[in-house]
Coordinates of N, CA and C in Angstrom, one line a residue:
Chain S
N1 N 0.8 -1.2 0.0 CA 0.0 0.0 0.0 C 0.9 1.2 0.0
A2 N 1.3 1.7 -1.2 CA 2.2 2.8 -1.3 C 1.5 4.1 -1.0
G3 N 0.3 4.2 -1.5 CA -0.5 5.5 -1.3 C 0.0 6.5 -2.3
V4 N 0.6 7.6 -1.7 CA 1.1 8.7 -2.5 C 2.7 8.7 -2.4
T5 N 3.4 8.6 -3.5 CA 4.8 8.5 -3.5 C 5.4 9.8 -4.2
Q6 N 6.3 10.4 -3.5 CA 7.0 11.6 -4.0 C 8.5 11.4 -4.2
T7 N 9.0 11.9 -5.2 CA 10.5 11.9 -5.4 C 10.9 13.2 -6.0
P8 N 12.1 13.7 -5.6 CA 13.0 13.2 -4.6 C 12.5 13.6 -3.2
K9 N 13.1 13.0 -2.2 CA 12.8 13.4 -0.8 C 13.5 14.7 -0.4
F10 N 14.7 14.8 -0.9 CA 15.6 16.0 -0.6 C 16.2 16.5 -1.9
Q11 N 16.4 17.8 -2.1 CA 17.0 18.3 -3.2 C 17.6 19.7 -2.9
V12 N 18.8 20.0 -3.3 CA 19.4 21.3 -3.2 C 19.7 21.8 -4.5
L13 N 19.2 23.0 -4.8 CA 19.4 23.7 -6.1 C 20.1 25.0 -5.9
K14 N 20.7 25.5 -7.0 CA 21.2 26.8 -7.0 C 20.2 27.7 -7.7
T15 N 20.2 29.0 -7.3 CA 19.3 29.9 -7.9 C 19.4 29.9 -9.4
G16 N 18.2 29.8 -10.0 CA 18.1 29.7 -11.5 C 18.1 28.3 -12.1
Q17 N 18.4 27.3 -11.3 CA 18.3 26.0 -11.8 C 16.8 25.5 -11.9
S18 N 16.6 24.5 -12.7 CA 15.3 24.0 -12.8 C 15.2 22.6 -12.3
M19 N 14.0 22.1 -11.9 CA 13.9 20.8 -11.5 C 12.4 20.4 -11.5
T20 N 12.1 19.1 -11.4 CA 10.8 18.6 -11.4 C 10.6 17.7 -10.2
L21 N 9.5 17.9 -9.5 CA 9.1 17.0 -8.4 C 8.1 16.1 -9.0
Q22 N 8.3 14.8 -8.7 CA 7.4 13.8 -9.2 C 6.4 13.3 -8.1
C23 N 5.2 12.9 -8.5 CA 4.3 12.4 -7.6 C 3.4 11.4 -8.3
A24 N 3.2 10.2 -7.6 CA 2.3 9.2 -8.1 C 1.5 8.6 -7.0
Q25 N 0.2 8.3 -7.3 CA -0.7 7.7 -6.4 C -1.3 6.4 -6.9
D26 N -1.5 5.5 -6.1 CA -2.0 4.2 -6.5 C -3.4 3.9 -5.9
M27 N -4.1 4.9 -5.6 CA -5.5 4.8 -4.9 C -6.6 5.0 -5.9
N28 N -6.3 5.2 -7.2 CA -7.3 5.5 -8.2 C -8.0 6.7 -8.0
H29 N -7.4 7.7 -7.4 CA -8.0 9.0 -7.1 C -8.1 9.8 -8.3
N30 N -9.1 10.6 -8.4 CA -9.3 11.5 -9.6 C -8.5 12.8 -9.4
S31 N -8.4 13.3 -8.2 CA -7.9 14.6 -7.9 C -6.5 14.6 -7.2
M32 N -5.6 15.5 -7.7 CA -4.3 15.6 -7.1 C -3.9 17.0 -6.9
Y33 N -3.0 17.2 -5.9 CA -2.7 18.6 -5.5 C -1.2 18.7 -5.2
W34 N -0.7 19.9 -5.3 CA 0.6 20.2 -4.8 C 0.5 21.4 -3.8
Y35 N 1.1 21.1 -2.6 CA 1.1 22.1 -1.5 C 2.6 22.4 -1.1
R36 N 2.8 23.6 -0.5 CA 4.0 23.9 0.1 C 3.8 24.2 1.6
Q37 N 4.8 23.8 2.4 CA 4.6 24.0 3.8 C 5.9 24.8 4.3
D38 N 5.6 26.0 4.9 CA 6.7 26.8 5.4 C 6.5 27.0 6.9
P39 N 7.6 27.2 7.6 CA 7.5 27.5 9.1 C 6.5 28.6 9.4
G40 N 5.7 28.4 10.3 CA 4.7 29.4 10.8 C 3.6 29.7 9.9
M41 N 3.5 28.9 8.8 CA 2.4 29.1 7.9 C 1.6 27.8 7.6
G42 N 0.4 27.9 7.3 CA -0.4 26.7 7.0 C 0.0 26.2 5.6
L43 N -0.4 25.0 5.3 CA -0.2 24.5 4.0 C -0.8 25.4 3.0
R44 N -0.1 25.7 1.9 CA -0.7 26.5 0.9 C -0.7 25.8 -0.5
L45 N -1.8 25.9 -1.1 CA -2.1 25.2 -2.4 C -1.4 25.9 -3.5
I46 N -0.6 25.1 -4.3 CA 0.2 25.7 -5.4 C -0.7 25.5 -6.7
Y47 N -0.9 24.3 -7.0 CA -1.7 23.9 -8.2 C -2.5 22.6 -7.8
Y48 N -3.6 22.4 -8.5 CA -4.3 21.2 -8.3 C -4.8 20.7 -9.7
S49 N -5.2 19.4 -9.7 CA -5.8 18.8 -10.9 C -7.0 18.1 -10.4
A50 N -8.2 18.6 -10.8 CA -9.4 18.0 -10.3 C -9.7 16.6 -10.9
S51 N -9.2 16.5 -12.2 CA -9.3 15.2 -12.8 C -8.3 15.1 -13.9
E52 N -8.1 13.9 -14.4 CA -7.1 13.8 -15.5 C -7.4 14.7 -16.7
G53 N -6.4 15.4 -17.1 CA -6.5 16.3 -18.2 C -6.8 17.8 -17.8
T54 N -7.0 18.0 -16.5 CA -7.2 19.4 -16.1 C -6.3 19.8 -15.0
T55 N -5.8 21.1 -15.0 CA -5.0 21.6 -14.0 C -5.5 23.1 -13.7
D56 N -5.4 23.5 -12.5 CA -5.8 24.8 -12.1 C -4.9 25.4 -11.1
K57 N -4.8 26.7 -11.1 CA -3.9 27.4 -10.1 C -4.5 27.4 -8.7
G58 N -3.7 27.4 -7.7 CA -4.1 27.5 -6.3 C -3.8 28.9 -5.8
E59 N -3.4 29.0 -4.6 CA -3.1 30.3 -3.9 C -1.8 30.9 -4.3
V60 N -0.8 30.0 -4.5 CA 0.6 30.5 -4.8 C 1.2 29.9 -6.0
P61 N 0.7 30.1 -7.2 CA 1.2 29.4 -8.4 C 2.4 30.0 -9.0
N62 N 2.8 31.2 -8.7 CA 3.8 31.9 -9.4 C 5.2 31.2 -9.2
G63 N 5.8 30.9 -10.4 CA 7.1 30.3 -10.4 C 7.1 28.8 -10.5
Y64 N 5.9 28.3 -10.7 CA 5.7 26.8 -10.8 C 4.8 26.5 -12.0
N65 N 5.0 25.3 -12.5 CA 4.2 24.7 -13.5 C 3.9 23.2 -13.2
V66 N 2.8 22.7 -13.7 CA 2.4 21.3 -13.3 C 2.0 20.6 -14.6
S67 N 2.1 19.3 -14.5 CA 1.6 18.4 -15.6 C 0.9 17.2 -14.9
R68 N -0.3 17.0 -15.4 CA -1.0 15.8 -15.0 C -0.8 14.8 -16.1
L69 N 0.2 13.9 -15.9 CA 0.7 13.0 -16.9 C -0.3 12.0 -17.3
N70 N -1.0 11.5 -16.3 CA -2.1 10.5 -16.4 C -2.8 10.5 -15.1
K71 N -3.7 9.5 -14.9 CA -4.5 9.6 -13.7 C -3.6 9.4 -12.4
R72 N -2.5 8.7 -12.5 CA -1.7 8.4 -11.4 C -0.7 9.5 -11.1
E73 N -0.2 10.2 -12.1 CA 1.0 11.0 -11.9 C 0.7 12.5 -12.1
F74 N 1.3 13.3 -11.2 CA 1.1 14.7 -11.2 C 2.5 15.3 -10.8
S75 N 3.1 16.1 -11.7 CA 4.4 16.6 -11.5 C 4.4 18.1 -11.3
L76 N 5.4 18.6 -10.5 CA 5.5 20.0 -10.3 C 6.9 20.5 -10.7
R77 N 6.9 21.5 -11.6 CA 8.2 21.9 -12.1 C 8.5 23.4 -11.7
L78 N 9.8 23.5 -11.3 CA 10.3 24.9 -11.0 C 11.2 25.2 -12.2
E79 N 10.9 26.2 -13.0 CA 11.7 26.5 -14.2 C 12.9 27.2 -13.8
S80 N 12.9 28.2 -12.9 CA 14.1 28.9 -12.5 C 14.0 29.2 -11.0
A81 N 14.6 28.3 -10.2 CA 14.4 28.3 -8.8 C 14.9 29.6 -8.1
A82 N 14.2 30.0 -7.1 CA 14.5 31.2 -6.3 C 14.6 30.8 -4.9
P83 N 15.4 31.5 -4.1 CA 15.5 31.1 -2.6 C 14.1 31.1 -1.9
S84 N 13.2 32.0 -2.4 CA 11.9 32.0 -1.8 C 11.1 30.7 -2.0
Q85 N 11.6 29.8 -2.9 CA 10.9 28.6 -3.1 C 11.5 27.4 -2.2
T86 N 12.4 27.8 -1.4 CA 12.9 26.9 -0.3 C 11.7 26.5 0.5
S87 N 11.4 25.2 0.6 CA 10.2 24.8 1.3 C 10.1 23.3 1.3
V88 N 9.1 22.8 2.0 CA 8.8 21.4 1.9 C 7.5 21.3 1.1
Y89 N 7.6 20.5 0.1 CA 6.5 20.3 -0.9 C 5.8 19.0 -0.7
F90 N 4.5 19.1 -0.6 CA 3.6 17.9 -0.4 C 2.7 17.7 -1.6
C91 N 2.7 16.5 -2.1 CA 1.7 16.1 -3.1 C 0.6 15.4 -2.3
A92 N -0.6 15.6 -2.7 CA -1.8 14.9 -2.1 C -2.8 14.5 -3.1
S93 N -3.6 13.6 -2.8 CA -4.7 13.1 -3.7 C -6.0 13.0 -2.9
S94 N -7.1 13.0 -3.6 CA -8.4 12.7 -3.1 C -9.3 12.1 -4.1
P95 N -10.3 11.4 -3.7 CA -11.2 10.7 -4.7 C -11.8 11.7 -5.7
R96 N -12.1 12.9 -5.2 CA -12.7 13.9 -6.1 C -12.5 15.3 -5.3
T97 N -13.0 16.3 -5.9 CA -12.9 17.6 -5.2 C -14.2 18.2 -4.7
S98 N -15.3 17.5 -5.0 CA -16.6 18.0 -4.6 C -17.6 16.9 -4.5
G99 N -18.8 17.3 -4.2 CA -19.9 16.3 -4.1 C -20.3 16.0 -2.7
S100 N -21.6 15.6 -2.6 CA -22.2 15.3 -1.3 C -21.5 14.3 -0.5
F101 N -21.0 13.3 -1.2 CA -20.4 12.1 -0.4 C -18.9 12.2 -0.2
Y102 N -18.4 13.3 -0.6 CA -17.0 13.5 -0.4 C -16.7 14.4 0.8
T103 N -16.0 14.0 1.8 CA -15.8 14.8 3.0 C -14.6 15.7 3.0
G104 N -13.8 15.6 1.9 CA -12.6 16.5 1.9 C -11.3 16.0 2.4
E105 N -11.2 14.7 2.6 CA -10.0 14.1 3.2 C -8.9 14.1 2.1
L106 N -7.8 14.5 2.4 CA -6.6 14.5 1.5 C -5.6 13.4 2.0
F107 N -5.0 12.7 1.1 CA -4.0 11.7 1.4 C -2.7 12.3 0.9
F108 N -1.8 12.4 1.8 CA -0.5 13.1 1.5 C 0.6 12.2 1.3
G109 N 1.6 12.6 0.5 CA 2.9 11.9 0.4 C 3.7 12.3 1.5
E110 N 5.0 11.9 1.6 CA 5.8 12.1 2.7 C 6.6 13.4 2.5
G111 N 6.5 14.1 1.4 CA 7.1 15.4 1.3 C 8.4 15.4 0.6
S112 N 8.7 16.5 -0.1 CA 10.0 16.7 -0.7 C 10.6 18.0 -0.2
R113 N 11.8 17.9 0.5 CA 12.4 19.1 1.1 C 13.3 19.7 0.1
L114 N 13.0 20.9 -0.3 CA 13.8 21.6 -1.4 C 14.5 22.8 -0.8
T115 N 15.8 22.9 -1.0 CA 16.6 24.1 -0.6 C 17.2 24.8 -1.8
V116 N 16.9 26.1 -2.0 CA 17.5 26.8 -3.1 C 18.5 27.8 -2.5
L117 N 19.7 27.7 -3.0 CA 20.8 28.5 -2.5 C 21.0 29.8 -3.3
Chain U
K1 N -12.3 37.6 6.4 CA -11.2 36.8 5.8 C -11.4 35.4 6.4
N2 N -11.3 34.3 5.6 CA -11.3 33.0 6.1 C -10.0 32.6 6.7
Q3 N -10.1 32.3 8.0 CA -8.8 32.0 8.8 C -9.1 30.9 9.8
V4 N -8.0 30.1 10.0 CA -8.0 29.1 11.1 C -6.8 29.4 12.0
E5 N -7.1 29.6 13.3 CA -6.1 29.8 14.2 C -6.0 28.7 15.3
Q6 N -4.8 28.3 15.5 CA -4.6 27.2 16.5 C -3.7 27.7 17.6
S7 N -4.0 27.1 18.8 CA -3.3 27.4 20.0 C -3.2 26.2 20.9
P8 N -2.1 26.1 21.7 CA -0.9 26.9 21.6 C -0.1 26.6 20.3
Q9 N 0.9 27.3 20.0 CA 1.8 27.0 18.9 C 2.6 25.7 19.2
S10 N 3.0 25.6 20.4 CA 3.8 24.4 20.8 C 3.5 24.1 22.3
L11 N 3.7 22.8 22.6 CA 3.3 22.3 23.9 C 4.2 21.2 24.3
I12 N 4.7 21.1 25.5 CA 5.5 20.0 26.0 C 4.7 19.4 27.2
I13 N 4.5 18.1 27.2 CA 3.8 17.5 28.3 C 4.5 16.2 28.7
L14 N 4.3 15.7 29.9 CA 4.9 14.5 30.3 C 4.1 13.3 29.8
E15 N 4.8 12.3 29.5 CA 4.1 11.0 29.1 C 3.1 10.6 30.1
G16 N 1.9 10.3 29.6 CA 0.8 9.8 30.5 C -0.2 11.0 30.8
K17 N 0.3 12.2 30.6 CA -0.6 13.3 30.9 C -1.6 13.6 29.8
N18 N -2.6 14.4 30.1 CA -3.6 14.7 29.0 C -3.3 16.1 28.5
C19 N -3.8 16.5 27.4 CA -3.7 17.8 26.8 C -4.8 18.1 25.9
T20 N -5.0 19.4 25.7 CA -6.1 19.9 24.8 C -5.5 20.9 23.8
L21 N -5.8 20.7 22.6 CA -5.4 21.7 21.5 C -6.6 22.4 21.0
Q22 N -6.4 23.7 20.7 CA -7.5 24.5 20.3 C -7.5 24.9 18.9
C23 N -8.6 25.1 18.3 CA -8.7 25.6 16.9 C -9.9 26.5 16.8
N24 N -9.7 27.8 16.4 CA -10.8 28.7 16.2 C -10.8 29.1 14.7
Y25 N -11.9 29.2 14.2 CA -12.0 29.5 12.7 C -13.0 30.6 12.4
T26 N -12.8 31.2 11.3 CA -13.7 32.3 10.9 C -14.2 31.9 9.4
V27 N -14.1 30.7 9.1 CA -14.4 30.2 7.7 C -15.9 30.2 7.5
S28 N -16.4 30.6 6.4 CA -17.8 30.6 6.0 C -17.9 30.6 4.5
P29 N -18.8 29.8 3.9 CA -19.7 28.8 4.6 C -18.9 27.6 5.0
F30 N -19.3 27.0 6.2 CA -18.6 25.9 6.8 C -19.2 24.6 6.3
S31 N -18.3 23.7 6.0 CA -18.7 22.3 5.6 C -18.3 21.3 6.7
N32 N -17.0 21.2 6.9 CA -16.6 20.3 8.0 C -15.2 20.8 8.5
L33 N -14.8 20.2 9.6 CA -13.5 20.5 10.2 C -12.8 19.2 10.4
R34 N -11.5 19.1 10.0 CA -10.7 17.9 10.2 C -9.5 18.2 10.9
W35 N -9.1 17.2 11.8 CA -7.8 17.3 12.5 C -6.9 16.3 11.8
Y36 N -5.6 16.8 11.5 CA -4.6 15.9 10.9 C -3.5 15.8 11.9
K37 N -2.8 14.7 11.9 CA -1.6 14.5 12.7 C -0.4 14.4 11.7
Q38 N 0.6 15.2 11.9 CA 1.8 15.2 11.1 C 3.0 14.8 11.9
D39 N 3.5 13.6 11.7 CA 4.8 13.2 12.3 C 5.9 13.9 11.6
T40 N 7.0 14.1 12.4 CA 8.2 14.8 11.8 C 8.7 14.1 10.6
G41 N 8.8 14.9 9.5 CA 9.3 14.3 8.3 C 8.3 13.5 7.5
R42 N 7.1 13.6 7.9 CA 6.0 12.8 7.2 C 4.9 13.8 6.7
G43 N 4.0 13.2 5.9 CA 2.9 14.0 5.5 C 1.8 13.9 6.5
P44 N 0.8 14.9 6.5 CA -0.3 14.8 7.5 C -1.2 13.6 7.2
V45 N -1.8 13.1 8.3 CA -2.7 12.0 8.2 C -4.0 12.4 9.0
S46 N -5.1 12.1 8.4 CA -6.4 12.5 9.0 C -6.6 11.7 10.3
L47 N -7.0 12.4 11.4 CA -7.3 11.8 12.7 C -8.9 11.6 12.8
T48 N -9.5 12.7 12.5 CA -11.0 12.7 12.7 C -11.6 13.9 11.9
I49 N -12.9 13.8 11.6 CA -13.6 14.8 11.0 C -14.8 15.2 11.8
M50 N -15.1 16.5 11.8 CA -16.3 17.0 12.6 C -17.2 17.7 11.6
T51 N -18.5 17.3 11.5 CA -19.4 18.0 10.7 C -20.3 18.9 11.6
F52 N -21.1 19.7 10.9 CA -21.8 20.8 11.6 C -22.7 20.2 12.7
S53 N -23.2 19.0 12.6 CA -24.2 18.5 13.6 C -23.5 17.7 14.7
E54 N -22.2 17.5 14.6 CA -21.5 16.7 15.6 C -20.8 17.6 16.6
N55 N -21.0 17.2 17.9 CA -20.4 17.9 19.0 C -19.1 17.3 19.5
T56 N -19.1 16.0 19.5 CA -18.0 15.2 20.1 C -17.8 13.9 19.3
K57 N -16.5 13.6 19.0 CA -16.2 12.4 18.4 C -14.9 11.8 18.9
S58 N -14.8 10.6 19.2 CA -13.6 10.0 19.7 C -13.0 9.0 18.7
N59 N -11.6 9.0 18.7 CA -10.9 8.0 17.9 C -9.7 7.5 18.8
G60 N -10.0 6.5 19.6 CA -9.1 6.0 20.5 C -8.8 7.0 21.6
R61 N -7.6 7.4 21.8 CA -7.3 8.4 22.9 C -7.5 9.8 22.5
Y62 N -7.9 10.0 21.2 CA -8.2 11.3 20.7 C -9.7 11.6 20.7
T63 N -10.0 12.8 21.3 CA -11.4 13.2 21.3 C -11.5 14.6 20.7
A64 N -12.3 14.8 19.7 CA -12.5 16.1 19.1 C -13.8 16.6 19.5
T65 N -13.9 17.9 19.6 CA -15.2 18.6 19.9 C -15.4 19.7 18.9
L66 N -16.6 20.1 18.7 CA -16.9 21.2 17.8 C -18.1 22.0 18.3
D67 N -17.9 23.3 18.4 CA -19.0 24.2 18.8 C -19.1 25.1 17.6
A68 N -20.1 24.8 16.8 CA -20.4 25.5 15.5 C -20.9 27.0 15.8
D69 N -21.4 27.2 16.9 CA -21.9 28.5 17.3 C -20.8 29.5 17.5
T70 N -19.8 29.0 18.3 CA -18.7 29.9 18.6 C -17.5 29.7 17.6
K71 N -17.7 28.7 16.7 CA -16.6 28.4 15.7 C -15.3 28.0 16.4
Q72 N -15.5 27.0 17.3 CA -14.3 26.5 18.0 C -14.3 25.0 18.0
S73 N -13.1 24.5 17.9 CA -12.9 23.0 18.0 C -11.7 22.8 18.9
S74 N -11.8 21.6 19.5 CA -10.6 21.2 20.3 C -10.3 19.7 20.1
L75 N -9.1 19.4 20.3 CA -8.6 18.0 20.2 C -8.0 17.7 21.5
H76 N -8.6 16.7 22.2 CA -8.1 16.3 23.5 C -7.4 15.0 23.4
I77 N -6.2 14.9 23.9 CA -5.4 13.7 23.9 C -5.3 13.1 25.3
T78 N -5.7 11.9 25.5 CA -5.8 11.3 26.9 C -4.6 10.4 27.0
A79 N -4.0 10.4 28.2 CA -2.9 9.4 28.5 C -1.9 9.4 27.4
S80 N -1.2 10.6 27.2 CA -0.3 10.8 26.1 C 0.8 9.7 26.1
Q81 N 1.2 9.4 24.9 CA 2.3 8.5 24.6 C 3.4 9.2 23.8
L82 N 4.6 8.7 23.9 CA 5.7 9.3 23.1 C 5.4 9.4 21.6
S83 N 4.6 8.5 21.1 CA 4.3 8.5 19.7 C 3.3 9.6 19.4
D84 N 2.7 10.3 20.4 CA 1.8 11.4 20.1 C 2.6 12.6 19.7
S85 N 3.9 12.6 19.9 CA 4.7 13.8 19.6 C 4.6 14.0 18.1
A86 N 4.1 15.2 17.7 CA 3.8 15.5 16.3 C 3.2 16.9 16.2
S87 N 3.0 17.3 15.0 CA 2.2 18.5 14.8 C 0.8 18.1 14.5
Y88 N -0.2 18.9 15.0 CA -1.6 18.6 14.8 C -2.2 19.8 14.1
I89 N -2.7 19.6 12.9 CA -3.2 20.6 12.0 C -4.7 20.6 11.9
C90 N -5.3 21.7 12.1 CA -6.8 21.9 12.0 C -7.1 22.4 10.6
V91 N -8.0 21.8 9.9 CA -8.3 22.2 8.5 C -9.8 22.3 8.4
V92 N -10.3 23.4 7.9 CA -11.7 23.7 7.7 C -12.0 23.6 6.2
R93 N -13.0 22.9 5.9 CA -13.5 22.8 4.5 C -14.6 23.8 4.3
M94 N -14.6 24.6 3.2 CA -15.7 25.5 2.9 C -16.7 24.8 2.1
N95 N -17.9 25.2 2.3 CA -19.1 24.5 1.6 C -19.2 25.3 0.3
T96 N -18.3 25.0 -0.6 CA -18.3 25.6 -2.0 C -18.3 24.5 -3.0
G97 N -18.4 24.8 -4.2 CA -18.4 23.8 -5.3 C -17.1 23.1 -5.3
F98 N -16.0 23.8 -5.3 CA -14.7 23.2 -5.3 C -14.2 23.0 -3.8
Q99 N -13.5 22.0 -3.6 CA -13.0 21.8 -2.2 C -12.0 22.8 -1.8
K100 N -12.5 23.9 -1.2 CA -11.6 24.9 -0.7 C -11.3 24.6 0.8
L101 N -10.0 24.4 1.1 CA -9.6 24.1 2.4 C -8.8 25.2 3.0
V102 N -9.0 25.5 4.3 CA -8.3 26.5 5.0 C -7.5 25.8 6.1
F103 N -6.2 26.0 6.1 CA -5.3 25.2 7.0 C -4.9 26.1 8.2
G104 N -4.9 25.5 9.4 CA -4.2 26.2 10.5 C -2.7 26.0 10.4
T105 N -2.0 26.7 11.2 CA -0.5 26.6 11.2 C 0.0 25.4 12.1
G106 N -1.0 24.8 12.8 CA -0.6 23.7 13.6 C -0.1 23.9 15.0
T107 N -0.3 22.9 15.8 CA 0.3 22.9 17.2 C 1.3 21.8 17.2
R108 N 2.6 22.2 17.7 CA 3.6 21.2 17.8 C 3.6 20.6 19.2
L109 N 3.3 19.3 19.3 CA 3.3 18.7 20.6 C 4.5 17.8 20.8
L110 N 5.1 18.0 22.0 CA 6.2 17.1 22.3 C 5.9 16.4 23.6
V111 N 5.8 15.1 23.6 CA 5.6 14.3 24.8 C 6.9 13.8 25.3
S112 N 7.2 14.2 26.5 CA 8.5 13.9 27.1 C 8.4 12.7 28.1
P113 N 9.4 11.8 28.1 CA 9.4 10.7 29.0 C 9.6 11.1 30.5

């Protein structure tokens, strides 16, 4: 029961470098999300994909791009990393994003800790 | 503004003792409130969910309460164990078409032997 798997777990980048965070889920969920977690702040939504083939911006999308490769995989790309993007990134999934029978539970990966120097 | 505030920010208790974590919210329209536990270096995991009509719900040694009138929730941990050391995050879901979630900043609990 892998659940949500993120890679890499740790990464150090120099300012201006690019990288992609990978995320895969094996729960047959329709919806996937990318959050960032910073000290003293709640989790903030970067991008989400309500279903395969769709992506939408969250609260803090600037500097990021995403790709919903298929139903299982959702990647986050930093095109030109900045020190402000130093954070812990969490991928999450849920069966759907709305509906009477959906209670809003998210299933999180273990996180990817990114440091931009 | 839709906000979720948690207190205290951090807490140290002795193993075996009880503690209560607080969550106040100003989110509207309200759908439900969920408590997550986040172990160090791991992702958050749901502990319990409270809907508008629920006042109290228990999950083992964890008991959550909700007062929808005052917009307050608490998470009570009984007979704490070392494994309870973690951050506890309160999340309120808005009753909108899309799943809009408002996250608290969490309470970091350390259970000391």
